[in-house]
């Protein structure tokens, strides 16, 4: 019976679906525990205890939060534009999370090995801004609209800088495929692109923080000015979807930084039976830096955010592309 | 069942329907969204032709940049419902003429396709699956065969950028 079923379905398809389901589960777990880690780390940095009631050391806190959000009433204000109000959180989450499929976790494991993986991640992050813009508009509220507008402008500006930083990586590696980029790094003299592309890494990390709307660039959701920004009118599970999207975006950006600048799955020596050890080590380090930045820095003013993006990061990125091209020509 | 054909017809119908709905919609935000749906389908049409690069570029440039700017404009002038229909109706005759010209071209070409000698024919100068990835082919053609045209486009875009900066400057000086 089962054999017939397996014959009926193509084995390859079953494998891909299984891998995708595992990947989604792992990503969601990461998202859940990222919120826990963030609260715990920031608490330690501010000499507090952080969540410590649910389960040992508060380890079950994310599940408690999730249950609370699922069972909360889903309030939809009367004056909202319903179709866009419904669809906006999903656009946000899907576009933020789908990038995970393109990241090579270890040498032989990447869910979707396409030729232009890097461009695809950029395209997804470009589409992600629709979710936020639409959420802001459809809420029919001043705070949400302003938050959405700020977010849209910020994402568009920083996407240019990020693309430029990644473009110099593509120039060095000679490929848009993320697996090929890692392999090219391993064949380069420094083994990682962090050293020759230090400017690119700097530009990329700052724009990645801005893309994910994290402090110090969390203008769109600045509590003191805009209540909660574009998701002011959302509640319950829909609110949680935006929350998930933010953390999924962080995960994709960190994984992208590891893949493009820190040598992906490779490490100084192989760990037997755990091929993804080095990838996750670097990945957690970058996530820790995200949290660290949030605990340390105050928020920028809006014109400072825009000025940083357009007047510093984009020229730096362009200069970096130019330098990389010249070095590539000479050597 | 020929899945390629099914997918093609789905994409084609979705594109046509979303374009028509986009034109007919009264709400500017919905128009932009329907155009977004159209563009995403168009990108996947390119994917079925084997060009991943063009798919990604289509989404990045049109959906990720141009349409977002459209959305911004709609936001900033804050139109809940379209109030400027009369302008469109007044210029209806012009639109009709342009439509007739294009429809005539399309129709004659369609007739010639049935007789197997079309005068407008889409073709690719290379085979995507032949040697390298499509990125390699496109770069090769852009920077070898069509370098001059490519540079001219670059200059035109630069002029557009300078023009927009110039416009902003002018507005500022009037305000002062």
Short mmCIF file of C-alpha atoms in Angstrom, two decimals:
data_model
loop_
_atom_site.label_atom_id
_atom_site.label_comp_id
_atom_site.label_asym_id
_atom_site.label_seq_id
_atom_site.Cartn_x
_atom_site.Cartn_y
_atom_site.Cartn_z
CA UNK A 1 0.00 0.00 0.00
CA UNK A 2 2.65 2.47 1.07
CA UNK A 3 4.92 1.29 -1.71
CA UNK A 4 2.21 1.94 -4.23
CA UNK A 5 1.68 5.39 -2.80
CA UNK A 6 5.39 6.14 -2.99
CA UNK A 7 5.48 4.94 -6.56
CA UNK A 8 2.52 7.07 -7.34
CA UNK A 9 4.17 10.13 -5.93
CA UNK A 10 7.55 10.95 -7.24
CA UNK A 11 10.16 10.14 -4.58
CA UNK A 12 12.07 13.34 -5.36
CA UNK A 13 9.01 15.47 -4.74
CA UNK A 14 8.37 13.75 -1.42
CA UNK A 15 11.96 14.40 -0.40
CA UNK A 16 11.77 18.06 -1.31
CA UNK A 17 8.48 18.52 0.54
CA UNK A 18 9.85 16.75 3.60
CA UNK A 19 12.97 18.92 3.56
CA UNK A 20 10.81 22.03 3.19
CA UNK A 21 8.62 21.05 6.12
CA UNK A 22 11.67 20.43 8.30
CA UNK A 23 13.15 23.74 7.21
CA UNK A 24 9.95 25.63 8.08
CA UNK A 25 9.81 23.93 11.49
CA UNK A 26 13.45 24.74 12.21
CA UNK A 27 12.98 28.34 11.11
CA UNK A 28 9.90 28.78 13.29
CA UNK A 29 11.71 27.30 16.27
CA UNK A 30 14.56 29.69 15.65
CA UNK A 31 12.14 32.59 15.46
CA UNK A 32 10.50 31.52 18.72
CA UNK A 33 13.74 31.13 20.61
CA UNK A 34 15.21 34.25 19.08
CA UNK A 35 12.55 36.27 20.90
CA UNK A 36 13.45 34.42 24.12
CA UNK A 37 17.19 34.94 23.56
CA UNK A 38 16.62 38.61 22.85
CA UNK A 39 14.65 39.17 26.03
CA UNK A 40 17.10 37.20 28.11
CA UNK A 41 20.26 38.80 26.68
CA UNK A 42 18.92 42.34 26.86
CA UNK A 43 17.76 41.64 30.41
CA UNK A 44 21.26 40.53 31.38
CA UNK A 45 22.78 43.58 29.73
CA UNK A 46 20.41 45.80 31.72
CA UNK A 47 20.98 43.83 34.95
CA UNK A 48 17.54 42.26 35.03
CA UNK A 49 16.52 38.61 35.04
CA UNK A 50 14.31 38.46 31.99
CA UNK A 51 11.59 35.81 31.52
CA UNK A 52 12.03 33.13 34.20
CA UNK A 53 8.57 31.88 35.19
CA UNK A 54 7.39 29.53 32.43
CA UNK A 55 9.42 26.33 32.53
CA UNK A 56 13.01 26.03 33.74
CA UNK A 57 14.77 29.39 33.32
CA UNK A 58 11.76 30.60 31.35
CA UNK A 59 12.56 28.30 28.45
CA UNK A 60 8.90 27.73 27.60
CA UNK A 61 8.15 31.44 27.46
CA UNK A 62 7.93 31.60 23.62
CA UNK A 63 5.22 28.92 23.63
CA UNK A 64 3.30 30.72 26.33
CA UNK A 65 3.48 33.91 24.26
CA UNK A 66 2.37 32.09 21.16
CA UNK A 67 -0.61 30.51 22.92
CA UNK A 68 -1.61 33.87 24.32
CA UNK A 69 -1.48 35.49 20.90
CA UNK A 70 -3.41 32.69 19.21
CA UNK A 71 -6.25 32.80 21.73
CA UNK A 72 -6.52 36.56 21.81
CA UNK A 73 -9.48 38.10 20.06
CA UNK A 74 -8.69 39.15 16.53
CA UNK A 75 -10.06 42.69 16.50
CA UNK A 76 -10.62 44.19 13.07
CA UNK A 77 -11.59 47.86 13.20
CA UNK A 78 -14.65 48.86 11.18
CA UNK A 79 -13.03 51.44 8.94
CA UNK A 80 -10.17 49.33 7.65
CA UNK A 81 -9.87 48.21 4.06
CA UNK A 82 -10.55 44.54 4.71
CA UNK A 83 -8.85 42.63 1.84
CA UNK A 84 -5.56 44.47 2.15
CA UNK A 85 -5.76 44.45 5.94
CA UNK A 86 -6.03 40.66 5.84
CA UNK A 87 -3.41 40.00 3.24
CA UNK A 88 -0.70 42.40 4.49
CA UNK A 89 0.69 40.28 7.38
CA UNK A 90 0.94 37.25 5.14
CA UNK A 91 2.85 39.14 2.45
CA UNK A 92 5.21 40.32 5.17
CA UNK A 93 5.82 36.90 6.67
CA UNK A 94 6.13 34.96 3.41
CA UNK A 95 8.54 37.44 1.87
CA UNK A 96 10.64 37.61 5.00
CA UNK A 97 10.79 33.88 5.59
CA UNK A 98 11.03 32.42 2.08
CA UNK A 99 14.66 33.47 1.75
CA UNK A 100 15.64 30.66 4.10
CA UNK A 101 15.06 28.17 1.28
CA UNK A 102 17.97 29.58 -0.71
CA UNK A 103 20.64 29.48 1.98
CA UNK A 104 23.15 26.61 1.75
CA UNK A 105 23.30 25.32 5.32
CA UNK A 106 26.01 22.81 4.56
CA UNK A 107 27.83 21.59 1.51
CA UNK A 108 25.16 19.28 0.17
CA UNK A 109 22.09 20.85 1.65
CA UNK A 110 20.28 23.73 0.08
CA UNK A 111 16.54 23.55 -0.37
CA UNK A 112 16.40 25.43 -3.65
CA UNK A 113 19.65 25.65 -5.53
CA UNK A 114 18.92 28.27 -8.17
CA UNK A 115 21.41 30.21 -10.25
CA UNK A 116 20.43 33.64 -9.02
CA UNK A 117 19.82 32.89 -5.35
CA UNK A 118 21.24 36.18 -4.17
CA UNK A 119 19.03 38.21 -6.49
CA UNK A 120 16.05 36.19 -5.38
CA UNK A 121 16.62 37.08 -1.74
CA UNK A 122 16.87 40.75 -2.72
CA UNK A 123 13.65 40.44 -4.72
CA UNK A 124 11.88 38.90 -1.74
CA UNK A 125 13.01 41.65 0.59
CA UNK A 126 11.80 44.18 -1.98
CA UNK A 127 8.38 42.54 -2.07
CA UNK A 128 8.31 42.42 1.72
CA UNK A 129 7.89 46.17 1.91
CA UNK A 130 4.42 45.78 0.32
CA UNK A 131 3.16 44.01 3.40
CA UNK A 132 4.15 46.92 5.59
CA UNK A 133 3.04 49.67 3.22
CA UNK A 134 -0.34 47.98 2.79
CA UNK A 135 -0.73 47.39 6.51
CA UNK A 136 -0.09 51.09 7.07
CA UNK A 137 -2.55 52.20 4.43
CA UNK A 138 -5.37 49.75 5.07
CA UNK A 139 -5.48 50.41 8.84
CA UNK A 140 -6.99 53.83 8.12
CA UNK A 141 -5.09 55.34 11.03
CA UNK A 142 -2.62 58.22 11.08
CA UNK A 143 -0.02 56.39 13.13
CA UNK A 144 -0.12 53.33 10.93
CA UNK A 145 0.04 55.37 7.73
CA UNK A 146 3.04 57.36 8.90
CA UNK A 147 4.76 54.22 10.13
CA UNK A 148 4.15 52.51 6.80
CA UNK A 149 5.47 55.49 4.85
CA UNK A 150 8.61 55.69 6.94
CA UNK A 151 9.19 52.00 6.62
CA UNK A 152 8.72 52.04 2.86
CA UNK A 153 11.14 54.90 2.36
CA UNK A 154 13.69 53.30 4.66
CA UNK A 155 13.56 49.88 3.04
CA UNK A 156 13.89 51.27 -0.47
CA UNK A 157 16.87 53.42 0.49
CA UNK A 158 18.76 50.74 2.35
CA UNK A 159 18.05 48.09 -0.23
CA UNK A 160 20.20 50.00 -2.70
CA UNK A 161 23.14 50.09 -0.29
CA UNK A 162 22.68 46.41 0.51
CA UNK A 163 22.53 45.45 -3.16
CA UNK A 164 25.74 47.38 -3.81
CA UNK A 165 27.52 45.61 -0.95
CA UNK A 166 26.37 42.24 -2.23
CA UNK A 167 27.27 43.20 -5.80
CA UNK A 168 30.95 43.43 -4.88
CA UNK A 169 30.71 39.94 -3.37
CA UNK A 170 29.18 38.73 -6.63
CA UNK A 171 32.00 40.44 -8.54
CA UNK A 172 34.60 38.62 -6.47
CA UNK A 173 32.89 35.24 -6.62
CA UNK A 174 31.74 35.52 -10.23
CA UNK A 175 28.37 33.95 -9.49
CA UNK A 176 24.94 34.74 -8.08
CA UNK A 177 24.56 31.23 -6.72
CA UNK A 178 25.04 31.20 -2.94
CA UNK A 179 26.73 27.78 -2.95
CA UNK A 180 29.16 28.96 -5.59
CA UNK A 181 29.86 32.09 -3.56
CA UNK A 182 30.86 29.97 -0.55
CA UNK A 183 33.04 27.75 -2.73
CA UNK A 184 34.70 30.78 -4.28
CA UNK A 185 35.45 32.10 -0.80
CA UNK A 186 37.09 28.82 0.20
CA UNK A 187 39.33 29.06 -2.87
CA UNK A 188 40.29 32.67 -2.22
CA UNK A 189 43.54 33.50 -0.35
CA UNK A 190 41.83 34.68 2.86
CA UNK A 191 39.22 31.86 2.86
CA UNK A 192 36.50 34.36 3.79
CA UNK A 193 35.39 37.58 2.10
CA UNK A 194 35.27 39.46 5.38
CA UNK A 195 38.87 40.64 5.01
CA UNK A 196 38.97 41.82 1.37
CA UNK A 197 35.35 43.01 1.58
CA UNK A 198 35.47 44.70 4.95
CA UNK A 199 33.78 47.84 3.57
CA UNK A 200 31.13 45.71 1.92
CA UNK A 201 30.52 43.83 5.16
CA UNK A 202 30.18 47.08 7.08
CA UNK A 203 27.68 48.47 4.56
CA UNK A 204 25.79 45.19 4.43
CA UNK A 205 25.44 44.80 8.17
CA UNK A 206 24.16 48.34 8.71
CA UNK A 207 21.68 48.09 5.88
CA UNK A 208 20.58 44.66 7.10
CA UNK A 209 19.76 46.14 10.50
CA UNK A 210 17.84 48.92 8.78
CA UNK A 211 16.01 46.45 6.51
CA UNK A 212 14.77 44.52 9.51
CA UNK A 213 13.67 47.72 11.29
CA UNK A 214 15.77 46.99 14.30
CA UNK A 215 17.07 49.56 16.74
CA UNK A 216 18.77 51.99 16.02
CA UNK A 217 16.70 52.20 12.81
CA UNK A 218 13.32 51.21 14.22
CA UNK A 219 11.71 54.50 13.20
CA UNK A 220 8.65 52.87 11.63
CA UNK A 221 7.64 51.47 15.02
CA UNK A 222 8.98 54.19 17.27
CA UNK A 223 6.71 53.85 20.30
CA UNK A 224 7.03 57.40 21.55
CA UNK A 225 5.99 58.93 18.25
CA UNK A 226 3.86 56.40 16.44
CA UNK A 227 2.43 54.03 19.07
CA UNK A 228 3.39 50.82 17.27
CA UNK A 229 3.81 52.11 13.73
CA UNK A 230 2.26 50.21 10.88
CA UNK A 231 0.74 47.46 13.04
CA UNK A 232 -0.97 49.73 15.55
CA UNK A 233 -4.42 48.48 14.54
CA UNK A 234 -3.51 44.82 14.45
CA UNK A 235 -4.12 42.43 17.31
CA UNK A 236 -3.91 38.76 18.16
CA UNK A 237 -2.49 36.43 15.56
CA UNK A 238 -2.21 39.03 12.81
CA UNK A 239 -0.02 41.14 15.06
CA UNK A 240 2.05 38.04 15.80
CA UNK A 241 2.58 37.47 12.07
CA UNK A 242 4.28 40.86 11.75
CA UNK A 243 6.36 40.03 14.78
CA UNK A 244 7.36 36.71 13.24
CA UNK A 245 8.17 38.45 9.97
CA UNK A 246 10.59 40.79 11.71
CA UNK A 247 12.47 37.93 13.33
CA UNK A 248 12.37 35.78 10.18
CA UNK A 249 13.88 38.73 8.32
CA UNK A 250 16.66 38.88 10.90
CA UNK A 251 17.33 35.18 10.44
CA UNK A 252 17.52 35.46 6.65
CA UNK A 253 19.80 38.49 6.81
CA UNK A 254 22.14 36.82 9.31
CA UNK A 255 22.29 33.66 7.23
CA UNK A 256 23.00 35.75 4.16
CA UNK A 257 25.83 37.56 5.95
CA UNK A 258 27.33 34.21 7.00
CA UNK A 259 27.05 32.87 3.46
CA UNK A 260 28.38 35.91 1.64
CA UNK A 261 31.05 37.22 3.99
CA UNK A 262 31.95 34.63 6.62
CA UNK A 263 32.54 31.52 4.54
CA UNK A 264 29.23 29.71 4.99
CA UNK A 265 29.48 26.14 6.23
CA UNK A 266 33.29 26.01 6.30
CA UNK A 267 35.38 26.22 9.47
CA UNK A 268 38.99 25.78 10.55
CA UNK A 269 38.44 22.02 10.96
CA UNK A 270 35.63 19.60 10.29
CA UNK A 271 33.34 18.54 13.11
CA UNK A 272 32.38 14.89 12.55
CA UNK A 273 28.66 14.16 12.06
CA UNK A 274 27.63 17.81 12.49
CA UNK A 275 28.16 19.36 9.04
CA UNK A 276 26.22 22.49 9.98
CA UNK A 277 28.17 23.26 13.15
CA UNK A 278 30.25 26.17 11.80
CA UNK A 279 27.36 27.67 9.90
CA UNK A 280 25.22 27.84 13.00
CA UNK A 281 28.09 29.09 15.16
CA UNK A 282 28.64 32.10 12.88
CA UNK A 283 24.91 32.52 12.43
CA UNK A 284 24.26 32.73 16.18
CA UNK A 285 27.15 35.13 16.58
CA UNK A 286 25.61 37.54 14.07
CA UNK A 287 22.19 37.21 15.68
CA UNK A 288 23.82 37.97 19.01
CA UNK A 289 25.33 41.11 17.47
CA UNK A 290 21.85 42.19 16.33
CA UNK A 291 20.60 41.88 19.90
CA UNK A 292 23.70 43.51 21.28
CA UNK A 293 23.20 46.51 18.98
CA UNK A 294 19.60 46.80 20.14
CA UNK A 295 20.61 46.79 23.78
CA UNK A 296 23.35 49.35 23.25
CA UNK A 297 22.34 52.06 20.79
CA UNK A 298 19.65 54.73 20.99
CA UNK A 299 17.35 55.44 18.08
CA UNK A 300 18.36 57.73 15.23
CA UNK A 301 16.36 60.71 14.13
CA UNK A 302 14.56 60.14 10.83
CA UNK A 303 16.61 62.55 8.73
CA UNK A 304 19.76 61.01 10.18
CA UNK A 305 18.61 57.57 9.07
CA UNK A 306 17.96 58.79 5.54
CA UNK A 307 21.18 60.80 5.47
CA UNK A 308 23.20 57.80 6.58
CA UNK A 309 21.64 55.65 3.89
CA UNK A 310 21.91 58.00 0.95
CA UNK A 311 24.95 60.09 1.76
CA UNK A 312 27.28 57.56 3.39
CA UNK A 313 26.33 53.96 2.71
CA UNK A 314 25.44 54.23 -0.99
CA UNK A 315 28.61 56.16 -1.94
CA UNK A 316 30.64 53.72 0.18
CA UNK A 317 29.01 50.79 -1.53
CA UNK A 318 29.65 52.28 -4.98
CA UNK A 319 33.28 52.97 -4.13
CA UNK A 320 33.58 49.41 -2.88
CA UNK A 321 32.20 48.01 -6.14
CA UNK A 322 34.64 50.19 -8.07
CA UNK A 323 37.63 49.10 -5.96
CA UNK A 324 36.64 45.45 -6.18
CA UNK A 325 36.36 45.68 -9.95
CA UNK A 326 39.82 47.28 -10.20
CA UNK A 327 41.38 44.65 -7.94
CA UNK A 328 39.69 41.93 -9.90
CA UNK A 329 41.14 43.39 -13.13
CA UNK A 330 44.67 43.66 -11.73
CA UNK A 331 44.94 40.30 -9.95
CA UNK B 1 -1.44 16.36 -19.40
CA UNK B 2 1.01 18.91 -20.68
CA UNK B 3 1.87 20.85 -17.55
CA UNK B 4 3.95 23.45 -19.37
CA UNK B 5 0.95 24.44 -21.41
CA UNK B 6 -1.33 24.49 -18.37
CA UNK B 7 1.07 26.75 -16.50
CA UNK B 8 1.45 29.01 -19.52
CA UNK B 9 -2.29 29.42 -19.95
CA UNK B 10 -2.76 30.05 -16.25
CA UNK B 11 -0.08 32.77 -16.28
CA UNK B 12 -1.40 34.31 -19.48
CA UNK B 13 -5.00 34.43 -18.27
CA UNK B 14 -4.00 35.74 -14.87
CA UNK B 15 -1.97 38.51 -16.51
CA UNK B 16 -4.78 39.53 -18.86
CA UNK B 17 -7.43 39.44 -16.15
CA UNK B 18 -5.38 41.31 -13.58
CA UNK B 19 -4.49 43.99 -16.14
CA UNK B 20 -8.14 44.48 -17.11
CA UNK B 21 -9.24 44.59 -13.47
CA UNK B 22 -6.42 47.03 -12.75
CA UNK B 23 -7.65 49.40 -15.44
CA UNK B 24 -11.27 49.12 -14.34
CA UNK B 25 -10.62 49.48 -10.61
CA UNK B 26 -11.71 52.72 -8.97
CA UNK B 27 -9.34 52.47 -6.05
CA UNK B 28 -5.78 53.53 -6.95
CA UNK B 29 -4.24 51.23 -4.33
CA UNK B 30 -6.04 48.24 -5.80
CA UNK B 31 -4.85 49.27 -9.24
CA UNK B 32 -1.27 49.22 -8.03
CA UNK B 33 -1.82 45.85 -6.35
CA UNK B 34 -3.35 44.32 -9.46
CA UNK B 35 -0.43 45.59 -11.51
CA UNK B 36 1.81 43.92 -8.91
CA UNK B 37 -0.04 40.65 -9.45
CA UNK B 38 0.42 41.09 -13.18
CA UNK B 39 4.14 41.74 -12.83
CA UNK B 40 4.71 38.73 -10.60
CA UNK B 41 2.95 36.52 -13.13
CA UNK B 42 5.02 38.05 -15.90
CA UNK B 43 8.16 37.24 -13.93
CA UNK B 44 7.07 33.62 -13.63
CA UNK B 45 6.38 33.56 -17.35
CA UNK B 46 10.04 34.47 -17.82
CA UNK B 47 10.91 31.66 -15.42
CA UNK B 48 9.09 29.14 -17.60
CA UNK B 49 11.25 30.33 -20.51
CA UNK B 50 14.31 29.32 -18.48
CA UNK B 51 15.62 32.70 -17.42
CA UNK B 52 16.01 32.93 -13.66
CA UNK B 53 17.99 36.13 -13.95
CA UNK B 54 15.28 38.02 -15.82
CA UNK B 55 12.70 36.77 -13.33
CA UNK B 56 14.63 38.13 -10.39
CA UNK B 57 15.39 41.41 -12.15
CA UNK B 58 11.76 41.82 -13.17
CA UNK B 59 10.64 41.48 -9.57
CA UNK B 60 13.40 43.65 -8.12
CA UNK B 61 13.04 46.49 -10.62
CA UNK B 62 9.31 46.60 -11.33
CA UNK B 63 7.74 45.20 -8.17
CA UNK B 64 10.43 46.16 -5.68
CA UNK B 65 11.21 49.65 -6.91
CA UNK B 66 8.91 51.20 -9.49
CA UNK B 67 5.57 50.02 -8.15
CA UNK B 68 6.55 50.91 -4.59
CA UNK B 69 7.20 54.43 -5.80
CA UNK B 70 3.76 54.44 -7.43
CA UNK B 71 2.30 53.34 -4.12
CA UNK B 72 4.14 56.20 -2.45
CA UNK B 73 2.69 58.73 -4.85
CA UNK B 74 -0.80 57.38 -4.24
CA UNK B 75 -0.19 57.63 -0.49
CA UNK B 76 1.12 61.13 -0.57
CA UNK B 77 -1.72 62.58 -2.59
CA UNK B 78 -4.06 60.50 -0.43
CA UNK B 79 -6.71 59.40 -2.89
CA UNK B 80 -9.15 57.05 -1.28
CA UNK B 81 -11.28 56.85 -4.39
CA UNK B 82 -10.33 57.93 -7.82
CA UNK B 83 -11.81 61.38 -8.36
CA UNK B 84 -10.16 62.34 -11.62
CA UNK B 85 -12.03 60.13 -13.99
CA UNK B 86 -13.08 63.01 -16.20
CA UNK B 87 -9.52 63.61 -17.39
CA UNK B 88 -9.32 60.06 -18.61
CA UNK B 89 -12.70 60.28 -20.28
CA UNK B 90 -11.83 63.57 -21.97
CA UNK B 91 -8.77 62.00 -23.56
CA UNK B 92 -10.74 58.97 -24.57
CA UNK B 93 -10.43 59.65 -28.29
CA UNK B 94 -6.63 59.74 -28.09
CA UNK B 95 -6.62 56.48 -26.19
CA UNK B 96 -8.94 54.99 -28.78
CA UNK B 97 -6.61 55.96 -31.64
CA UNK B 98 -3.59 54.44 -29.89
CA UNK B 99 -5.59 51.36 -29.08
CA UNK B 100 -6.68 50.98 -32.70
CA UNK B 101 -3.09 51.31 -33.96
CA UNK B 102 -1.83 48.64 -31.59
CA UNK B 103 -4.80 46.43 -32.15
CA UNK B 104 -4.32 46.69 -35.91
CA UNK B 105 -0.68 45.68 -35.58
CA UNK B 106 -1.58 42.84 -33.28
CA UNK B 107 -4.38 41.63 -35.49
CA UNK B 108 -2.40 41.67 -38.74
CA UNK B 109 0.44 39.87 -37.02
CA UNK B 110 -1.99 37.29 -35.69
CA UNK B 111 -3.38 36.75 -39.19
CA UNK B 112 0.15 36.36 -40.55
CA UNK B 113 1.00 33.91 -37.78
CA UNK B 114 -1.83 31.72 -39.01
CA UNK B 115 -0.32 31.88 -42.51
CA UNK B 116 3.03 31.07 -40.93
CA UNK B 117 4.97 34.22 -41.87
CA UNK B 118 4.73 36.75 -39.00
CA UNK B 119 6.51 40.08 -39.47
CA UNK B 120 7.07 40.60 -35.75
CA UNK B 121 8.70 37.54 -34.34
CA UNK B 122 10.06 37.04 -30.86
CA UNK B 123 13.31 35.15 -30.77
CA UNK B 124 16.21 34.58 -28.46
CA UNK B 125 19.66 34.98 -30.00
CA UNK B 126 20.91 32.12 -27.84
CA UNK B 127 19.77 28.97 -26.14
CA UNK B 128 19.61 29.30 -22.36
CA UNK B 129 20.35 25.67 -21.64
CA UNK B 130 23.15 25.43 -24.14
CA UNK B 131 26.36 26.34 -22.34
CA UNK B 132 26.37 28.65 -19.36
CA UNK B 133 23.71 30.23 -17.21
CA UNK B 134 21.47 32.92 -18.61
CA UNK B 135 23.35 35.53 -16.57
CA UNK B 136 26.48 34.72 -18.57
CA UNK B 137 24.65 34.94 -21.89
CA UNK B 138 22.94 38.22 -21.11
CA UNK B 139 26.15 39.80 -19.83
CA UNK B 140 27.97 38.57 -22.90
CA UNK B 141 25.44 40.07 -25.27
CA UNK B 142 25.09 43.32 -23.34
CA UNK B 143 28.79 44.01 -23.05
CA UNK B 144 29.91 42.70 -26.44
CA UNK B 145 27.19 42.98 -29.08
CA UNK B 146 25.08 45.76 -27.61
CA UNK B 147 27.65 47.76 -25.67
CA UNK B 148 26.84 51.08 -27.37
CA UNK B 149 23.11 50.75 -26.78
CA UNK B 150 23.77 49.76 -23.20
CA UNK B 151 25.89 52.84 -22.61
CA UNK B 152 23.29 55.08 -24.25
CA UNK B 153 20.64 53.74 -21.89
CA UNK B 154 22.99 54.46 -19.00
CA UNK B 155 23.39 58.07 -20.12
CA UNK B 156 19.64 58.49 -20.57
CA UNK B 157 19.00 57.21 -17.06
CA UNK B 158 21.68 59.54 -15.71
CA UNK B 159 19.94 62.46 -17.41
CA UNK B 160 16.68 61.40 -15.79
CA UNK B 161 18.33 61.37 -12.37
CA UNK B 162 19.86 64.80 -12.95
CA UNK B 163 16.49 66.07 -14.16
CA UNK B 164 14.72 64.98 -11.00
CA UNK B 165 17.39 66.62 -8.84
CA UNK B 166 17.06 69.80 -10.91
CA UNK B 167 13.29 69.85 -10.46
CA UNK B 168 13.60 69.62 -6.68
CA UNK B 169 16.15 72.44 -6.59
CA UNK B 170 13.86 74.70 -8.55
CA UNK B 171 10.94 74.14 -6.20
CA UNK B 172 13.15 74.92 -3.22
CA UNK B 173 14.39 78.23 -4.65
CA UNK B 174 10.82 79.37 -5.33
CA UNK B 175 9.86 78.57 -1.76
CA UNK B 176 12.73 80.64 -0.43
#
